[in-house]
Tab-separated table of C-alpha atoms in Angstrom:
chain	number	residue	atom	x	y	z
A	1	MET	CA	4.342	-45.830	10.432
A	2	LEU	CA	1.038	-43.775	8.050
A	3	PHE	CA	1.474	-40.581	7.314
A	4	ARG	CA	-1.247	-38.200	6.426
A	5	SER	CA	-1.059	-35.085	4.368
A	6	LEU	CA	-3.145	-31.841	5.510
A	7	ASN	CA	-3.579	-29.242	3.142
A	8	ILE	CA	-3.773	-25.710	4.747
A	9	ASN	CA	-5.882	-23.370	2.239
A	10	THR	CA	-4.482	-19.968	2.743
A	11	VAL	CA	-6.211	-16.987	1.662
A	12	SER	CA	-4.974	-13.707	1.601
A	13	ILE	CA	-7.145	-10.781	2.428
A	14	THR	CA	-6.465	-7.015	1.342
A	15	VAL	CA	-8.171	-4.387	2.918
A	16	SER	CA	-8.346	-0.917	1.318
A	17	PRO	CA	-7.707	1.887	1.282
A	18	ALA	CA	-4.290	2.120	1.716
A	19	THR	CA	-4.398	5.737	3.442
A	20	LEU	CA	-7.135	7.379	4.958
A	21	PRO	CA	-8.138	10.949	4.314
A	22	SER	CA	-7.873	13.295	7.062
A	23	GLY	CA	-10.641	15.157	8.664
A	24	THR	CA	-11.112	18.484	9.918
A	25	VAL	CA	-13.175	18.738	14.090
A	26	GLY	CA	-16.702	19.514	13.206
A	27	ALA	CA	-16.726	18.852	9.917
A	28	PRO	CA	-18.915	15.529	8.464
A	29	TYR	CA	-16.303	12.496	7.708
A	30	VAL	CA	-16.757	9.171	5.957
A	31	ALA	CA	-14.340	6.666	4.559
A	32	THR	CA	-15.439	3.665	3.051
A	33	PHE	CA	-13.337	0.428	3.486
A	34	SER	CA	-13.297	-2.539	1.109
A	35	ALA	CA	-11.630	-6.108	0.807
A	36	SER	CA	-10.581	-8.490	-2.067
A	37	GLY	CA	-8.704	-12.111	-1.701
A	38	GLY	CA	-11.706	-13.457	-0.546
A	39	SER	CA	-15.180	-14.517	-0.689
A	40	GLY	CA	-17.652	-11.751	-0.061
A	41	PRO	CA	-19.498	-10.271	1.459
A	42	TYR	CA	-16.840	-8.903	4.199
A	43	THR	CA	-17.347	-7.410	7.404
A	44	PHE	CA	-15.022	-4.614	9.018
A	45	SER	CA	-14.148	-3.721	12.360
A	46	ILE	CA	-11.509	-2.074	14.460
A	47	TYR	CA	-9.034	-4.558	15.476
A	48	SER	CA	-6.666	-2.203	17.617
A	49	GLY	CA	-6.598	1.102	19.059
A	50	GLY	CA	-9.684	3.615	18.899
A	51	LEU	CA	-11.498	6.105	16.915
A	52	PRO	CA	-11.926	9.751	17.899
A	53	PRO	CA	-14.591	11.130	19.986
A	54	GLY	CA	-17.946	11.420	16.899
A	55	MET	CA	-16.596	8.635	14.931
A	56	SER	CA	-17.800	5.026	14.210
A	57	LEU	CA	-17.022	2.175	12.047
A	58	SER	CA	-20.134	0.681	10.852
A	59	ASN	CA	-20.903	-1.775	7.332
A	60	GLY	CA	-17.521	-1.100	6.119
A	61	GLN	CA	-17.415	2.764	6.854
A	62	LEU	CA	-16.054	5.451	8.895
A	63	THR	CA	-18.247	7.709	9.411
A	64	GLY	CA	-19.021	10.699	12.261
A	65	THR	CA	-18.021	14.113	13.014
A	66	PRO	CA	-15.136	14.357	15.138
A	67	SER	CA	-15.085	16.608	18.145
A	68	SER	CA	-11.072	16.346	19.266
A	69	PHE	CA	-8.238	16.834	16.684
A	70	GLY	CA	-4.946	14.529	16.905
A	71	GLN	CA	-3.789	11.397	15.337
A	72	TRP	CA	-5.099	7.802	15.896
A	73	ILE	CA	-3.659	4.728	15.248
A	74	ILE	CA	-6.296	2.207	14.302
A	75	THR	CA	-5.978	-1.496	13.085
A	76	VAL	CA	-9.331	-2.410	10.194
A	77	ARG	CA	-9.991	-6.260	9.981
A	78	GLY	CA	-12.062	-7.021	6.792
A	79	THR	CA	-13.216	-10.607	7.563
A	80	ASP	CA	-14.857	-12.647	4.544
A	81	SER	CA	-17.298	-14.668	4.562
A	82	ASN	CA	-15.400	-17.541	5.526
A	83	GLY	CA	-13.988	-16.126	8.218
A	84	ASN	CA	-10.851	-15.286	6.772
A	85	TYR	CA	-9.219	-12.082	7.416
A	86	GLY	CA	-6.742	-9.409	6.919
A	87	SER	CA	-5.788	-6.153	8.263
A	88	MET	CA	-4.892	-2.911	7.521
A	89	VAL	CA	-3.033	-0.203	9.754
A	90	TYR	CA	-4.301	3.549	9.809
A	91	THR	CA	-3.034	6.859	10.923
A	92	LEU	CA	-6.029	8.953	11.711
A	93	THR	CA	-5.543	12.791	11.521
A	94	ILE	CA	-7.637	14.946	12.764
A	95	LEU	CA	-6.871	18.416	11.916
A	96	PRO	CA	-8.094	21.507	14.697
A	97	VAL	CA	-10.279	24.284	13.694
A	98	GLY	CA	-8.720	27.782	14.358
A	99	ILE	CA	-8.825	31.369	13.749
A	100	GLY	CA	-5.878	32.686	11.848
A	101	PRO	CA	-3.235	34.846	12.024
A	102	SER	CA	-2.111	33.782	15.237
A	103	SER	CA	-1.365	37.538	16.101
A	104	ILE	CA	-2.565	40.705	14.601
A	105	PRO	CA	0.324	43.225	14.003
A	106	SER	CA	0.045	46.890	15.517
A	107	ALA	CA	-1.969	49.600	14.539
A	108	THR	CA	-1.340	53.458	14.317
A	109	VAL	CA	-3.174	56.343	15.661
A	110	ASN	CA	-4.947	58.085	11.975
A	111	ALA	CA	-3.166	55.248	9.868
A	112	LEU	CA	-5.311	53.139	8.125
A	113	TYR	CA	-5.565	49.520	9.366
A	114	ASN	CA	-6.450	46.152	7.767
A	115	VAL	CA	-6.061	42.848	9.011
A	116	GLN	CA	-8.171	39.657	7.267
A	117	LEU	CA	-8.624	36.873	9.577
A	118	ALA	CA	-9.337	33.504	8.417
A	119	ILE	CA	-10.512	29.835	9.400
A	120	ASP	CA	-7.775	27.262	9.566
A	121	ASN	CA	-9.367	24.342	7.827
A	122	PRO	CA	-12.590	25.280	7.417
A	123	TYR	CA	-15.564	23.605	6.622
A	124	GLY	CA	-17.898	25.710	5.244
A	125	THR	CA	-17.906	29.740	5.627
A	126	TYR	CA	-17.711	31.260	9.228
A	127	THR	CA	-19.617	34.647	10.128
A	128	PHE	CA	-17.425	36.312	12.650
A	129	GLU	CA	-18.164	38.866	15.231
A	130	ALA	CA	-16.303	40.906	18.001
A	131	LEU	CA	-17.111	39.757	21.229
A	132	ASN	CA	-16.267	42.897	22.840
A	133	ASP	CA	-15.523	46.464	21.747
A	134	LEU	CA	-13.172	47.582	19.732
A	135	PRO	CA	-10.564	50.418	19.770
A	136	PRO	CA	-12.715	53.460	18.442
A	137	GLY	CA	-12.446	54.427	15.076
A	138	MET	CA	-12.478	50.609	14.231
A	139	SER	CA	-14.264	47.277	13.289
A	140	LEU	CA	-14.912	43.636	12.737
A	141	ASP	CA	-17.317	42.822	9.636
A	142	SER	CA	-18.592	39.492	9.058
A	143	SER	CA	-16.138	38.127	6.920
A	144	GLY	CA	-13.270	38.501	9.438
A	145	LEU	CA	-11.866	42.361	8.066
A	146	ILE	CA	-10.537	44.020	11.003
A	147	SER	CA	-10.403	47.147	9.364
A	148	GLY	CA	-10.454	51.017	9.985
A	149	MET	CA	-8.475	54.353	11.419
A	150	PRO	CA	-7.657	53.782	15.228
A	151	LEU	CA	-8.280	57.290	16.709
A	152	SER	CA	-6.030	56.723	20.082
A	153	GLN	CA	-3.215	54.716	21.209
A	154	GLY	CA	-3.328	52.378	23.573
A	155	SER	CA	-3.920	48.455	24.135
A	156	GLY	CA	-6.056	46.206	24.698
A	157	LEU	CA	-8.105	42.329	24.215
A	158	VAL	CA	-10.289	41.778	21.316
A	159	MET	CA	-12.479	38.757	21.666
A	160	VAL	CA	-13.360	37.278	18.490
A	161	ALA	CA	-15.973	34.432	17.909
A	162	ALA	CA	-16.546	32.721	14.157
A	163	THR	CA	-19.932	30.917	13.904
A	164	SER	CA	-20.046	27.470	11.242
A	165	ASP	CA	-22.769	28.824	8.753
A	166	ILE	CA	-23.144	25.164	8.408
A	167	ASP	CA	-23.386	24.234	12.041
A	168	PRO	CA	-24.745	27.597	13.980
A	169	SER	CA	-23.547	25.346	17.408
A	170	PHE	CA	-20.034	24.960	16.169
A	171	VAL	CA	-18.522	28.381	17.387
A	172	ILE	CA	-14.462	29.247	17.557
A	173	ASN	CA	-13.544	31.905	19.518
A	174	LYS	CA	-9.751	33.410	19.631
A	175	ASP	CA	-8.438	36.263	22.044
A	176	TYR	CA	-6.173	38.842	20.486
A	177	THR	CA	-4.092	41.389	22.018
A	178	PHE	CA	-4.493	44.628	20.370
A	179	GLN	CA	-2.068	47.506	20.153
A	180	ILE	CA	-2.391	51.060	18.952
A	181	LEU	CA	0.865	53.153	18.756
A	182	PRO	CA	0.988	56.940	18.826
A	183	LYS	CA	0.999	58.868	15.302
A	184	ILE	CA	3.967	58.890	13.234
A	185	GLY	CA	4.990	62.891	13.437
A	186	ARG	CA	7.035	64.599	11.044
A	187	ALA	CA	10.321	65.768	11.725
A	188	HIS	CA	11.061	69.500	12.525
A	189	VAL	CA	14.532	70.833	10.775
Protein backbone atom coordinates (compact mmCIF):
# COMPACT_ATOMS: atom_id res chain seq x y z
CA MET A 1 0.00 0.00 0.00
CA LEU A 2 1.36 3.38 -0.95
CA PHE A 3 0.74 6.36 1.30
CA ARG A 4 1.03 9.89 0.19
CA SER A 5 1.29 12.79 2.46
CA LEU A 6 -0.84 15.83 1.95
CA ASN A 7 0.30 19.14 3.32
CA ILE A 8 -2.52 21.54 4.08
CA ASN A 9 -1.39 25.08 4.56
CA THR A 10 -3.96 26.96 6.62
CA VAL A 11 -3.58 30.69 6.83
CA SER A 12 -5.39 32.51 9.59
CA ILE A 13 -6.71 35.87 8.43
CA THR A 14 -7.62 38.34 11.18
CA VAL A 15 -10.09 41.12 10.36
CA SER A 16 -9.85 44.40 12.29
CA PRO A 17 -10.99 46.55 14.04
CA ALA A 18 -12.26 44.55 17.02
CA THR A 19 -15.42 46.69 17.28
CA LEU A 20 -17.17 49.34 15.21
CA PRO A 21 -17.90 52.84 16.54
CA SER A 22 -21.52 53.87 16.93
CA GLY A 23 -23.04 56.18 14.36
CA THR A 24 -25.89 58.68 14.41
CA VAL A 25 -28.85 59.04 12.07
CA GLY A 26 -28.15 61.80 9.57
CA ALA A 27 -24.41 62.00 10.31
CA PRO A 28 -21.70 60.78 7.91
CA TYR A 29 -20.11 57.52 9.06
CA VAL A 30 -16.72 56.02 8.18
CA ALA A 31 -15.08 52.86 9.51
CA THR A 32 -12.03 51.28 7.88
CA PHE A 33 -11.33 47.55 7.88
CA SER A 34 -7.91 45.95 7.70
CA ALA A 35 -6.63 42.37 7.75
CA SER A 36 -3.47 40.55 8.70
CA GLY A 37 -2.08 37.04 8.51
CA GLY A 38 -2.21 36.55 4.78
CA SER A 39 -0.89 38.06 1.58
CA GLY A 40 -2.21 41.45 0.57
CA PRO A 41 -3.97 43.12 -0.94
CA TYR A 42 -7.15 42.25 0.93
CA THR A 43 -10.74 42.62 -0.16
CA PHE A 44 -13.68 42.97 2.20
CA SER A 45 -17.31 42.00 1.89
CA ILE A 46 -20.42 41.61 3.99
CA TYR A 47 -20.63 37.84 4.49
CA SER A 48 -23.88 37.87 6.47
CA GLY A 49 -26.32 40.43 7.78
CA GLY A 50 -27.29 43.73 6.25
CA LEU A 51 -26.24 47.33 6.58
CA PRO A 52 -28.40 50.24 7.70
CA PRO A 53 -30.12 52.16 4.90
CA GLY A 54 -27.74 54.75 3.46
CA MET A 55 -24.54 52.79 4.13
CA SER A 56 -22.26 50.60 2.01
CA LEU A 57 -18.95 48.72 2.15
CA SER A 58 -16.43 49.46 -0.60
CA ASN A 59 -12.62 49.21 -0.76
CA GLY A 60 -12.42 48.27 2.91
CA GLN A 61 -14.44 51.26 4.09
CA LEU A 62 -17.90 51.22 5.61
CA THR A 63 -19.32 54.62 4.70
CA GLY A 64 -22.53 56.53 4.26
CA THR A 65 -25.13 58.52 6.13
CA PRO A 66 -27.47 56.19 8.00
CA SER A 67 -31.14 57.07 7.75
CA SER A 68 -32.47 54.60 10.37
CA PHE A 69 -31.48 53.91 13.95
CA GLY A 70 -31.07 50.51 15.61
CA GLN A 71 -28.56 47.70 15.76
CA TRP A 72 -27.34 45.62 12.84
CA ILE A 73 -25.38 42.38 13.22
CA ILE A 74 -22.97 41.98 10.30
CA THR A 75 -20.17 39.59 9.49
CA VAL A 76 -17.34 41.15 7.51
CA ARG A 77 -15.10 38.80 5.56
CA GLY A 78 -11.54 39.73 4.64
CA THR A 79 -9.99 37.75 1.78
CA ASP A 80 -6.31 37.85 0.85
CA SER A 81 -4.79 37.67 -2.63
CA ASN A 82 -4.54 33.84 -2.38
CA GLY A 83 -8.22 33.34 -1.52
CA ASN A 84 -7.65 32.74 2.19
CA TYR A 85 -10.22 34.46 4.35
CA GLY A 86 -11.20 35.32 7.89
CA SER A 87 -14.32 36.90 9.32
CA MET A 88 -15.35 39.13 12.20
CA VAL A 89 -18.86 39.59 13.58
CA TYR A 90 -19.82 43.16 14.47
CA THR A 91 -22.74 44.88 16.09
CA LEU A 92 -23.23 48.22 14.38
CA THR A 93 -25.26 50.64 16.49
CA ILE A 94 -26.86 53.70 14.93
CA LEU A 95 -28.22 56.14 17.49
CA PRO A 96 -31.37 58.20 16.98
CA VAL A 97 -31.35 61.95 16.92
CA GLY A 98 -34.08 63.65 18.88
CA ILE A 99 -35.02 66.75 20.79
CA GLY A 100 -34.86 66.59 24.56
CA PRO A 101 -36.02 66.71 27.24
CA SER A 102 -38.84 64.24 26.71
CA SER A 103 -41.31 66.63 28.36
CA ILE A 104 -41.19 70.17 29.71
CA PRO A 105 -42.24 71.31 33.18
CA SER A 106 -45.33 73.35 33.86
CA ALA A 107 -45.11 77.12 34.01
CA THR A 108 -46.92 79.53 36.35
CA VAL A 109 -48.68 82.74 35.36
CA ASN A 110 -46.46 85.83 35.89
CA ALA A 111 -43.44 83.70 36.96
CA LEU A 112 -40.17 83.56 35.04
CA TYR A 113 -39.78 80.39 32.98
CA ASN A 114 -36.65 78.97 31.31
CA VAL A 115 -36.26 75.53 29.76
CA GLN A 116 -33.37 74.64 27.45
CA LEU A 117 -34.12 72.18 24.66
CA ALA A 118 -31.23 70.17 23.26
CA ILE A 119 -30.45 67.62 20.57
CA ASP A 120 -29.74 64.05 21.67
CA ASN A 121 -26.74 62.58 19.81
CA PRO A 122 -26.13 65.72 17.76
CA TYR A 123 -24.08 65.98 14.62
CA GLY A 124 -23.13 69.62 14.41
CA THR A 125 -25.40 72.38 15.65
CA TYR A 126 -29.12 72.90 15.16
CA THR A 127 -31.36 75.94 14.89
CA PHE A 128 -34.67 75.73 16.75
CA GLU A 129 -37.97 77.29 15.80
CA ALA A 130 -41.57 77.07 16.98
CA LEU A 131 -43.97 75.84 14.33
CA ASN A 132 -46.95 77.38 16.11
CA ASP A 133 -47.54 80.22 18.55
CA LEU A 134 -46.30 79.82 22.10
CA PRO A 135 -48.48 81.06 24.94
CA PRO A 136 -48.55 84.87 25.31
CA GLY A 137 -45.42 86.09 27.10
CA MET A 138 -43.33 83.07 26.03
CA SER A 139 -40.80 82.60 23.23
CA LEU A 140 -38.40 80.04 21.77
CA ASP A 141 -35.02 81.31 20.59
CA SER A 142 -32.83 79.73 17.92
CA SER A 143 -30.64 77.99 20.54
CA GLY A 144 -33.67 76.08 21.89
CA LEU A 145 -34.37 78.18 24.99
CA ILE A 146 -38.06 78.45 25.89
CA SER A 147 -38.34 81.49 28.14
CA GLY A 148 -40.55 84.29 29.30
CA MET A 149 -43.31 85.04 31.75
CA PRO A 150 -46.65 83.50 30.79
CA LEU A 151 -49.56 85.93 31.02
CA SER A 152 -52.51 83.55 31.44
CA GLN A 153 -53.20 80.02 32.54
CA GLY A 154 -54.10 77.20 30.17
CA SER A 155 -52.60 74.36 28.22
CA GLY A 156 -51.74 73.58 24.66
CA LEU A 157 -49.41 72.00 22.21
CA VAL A 158 -46.09 73.56 21.26
CA MET A 159 -44.56 72.19 18.04
CA VAL A 160 -40.80 72.57 17.77
CA ALA A 161 -38.47 71.98 14.81
CA ALA A 162 -34.68 71.80 14.90
CA THR A 163 -32.79 72.18 11.61
CA SER A 164 -29.23 70.94 11.15
CA ASP A 165 -26.78 73.70 10.33
CA ILE A 166 -24.66 71.17 8.43
CA ASP A 167 -27.50 69.73 6.34
CA PRO A 168 -30.57 72.03 6.26
CA SER A 169 -32.67 69.23 4.77
CA PHE A 170 -32.29 67.32 8.07
CA VAL A 171 -35.08 68.55 10.37
CA ILE A 172 -36.21 67.01 13.67
CA ASN A 173 -39.71 67.72 14.99
CA LYS A 174 -41.11 67.31 18.49
CA ASP A 175 -44.42 68.25 20.07
CA TYR A 176 -44.64 69.32 23.72
CA THR A 177 -47.75 69.65 25.85
CA PHE A 178 -47.47 72.98 27.61
CA GLN A 179 -49.29 73.61 30.91
CA ILE A 180 -49.53 77.04 32.55
CA LEU A 181 -50.76 76.98 36.14
CA PRO A 182 -52.59 79.86 37.87
CA LYS A 183 -50.57 82.43 39.77
CA ILE A 184 -49.81 81.38 43.31
CA GLY A 185 -51.43 83.92 45.62
CA ARG A 186 -50.56 84.96 49.12
CA ALA A 187 -52.61 83.64 51.98
CA HIS A 188 -54.44 86.37 53.91
CA VAL A 189 -54.43 86.08 57.67
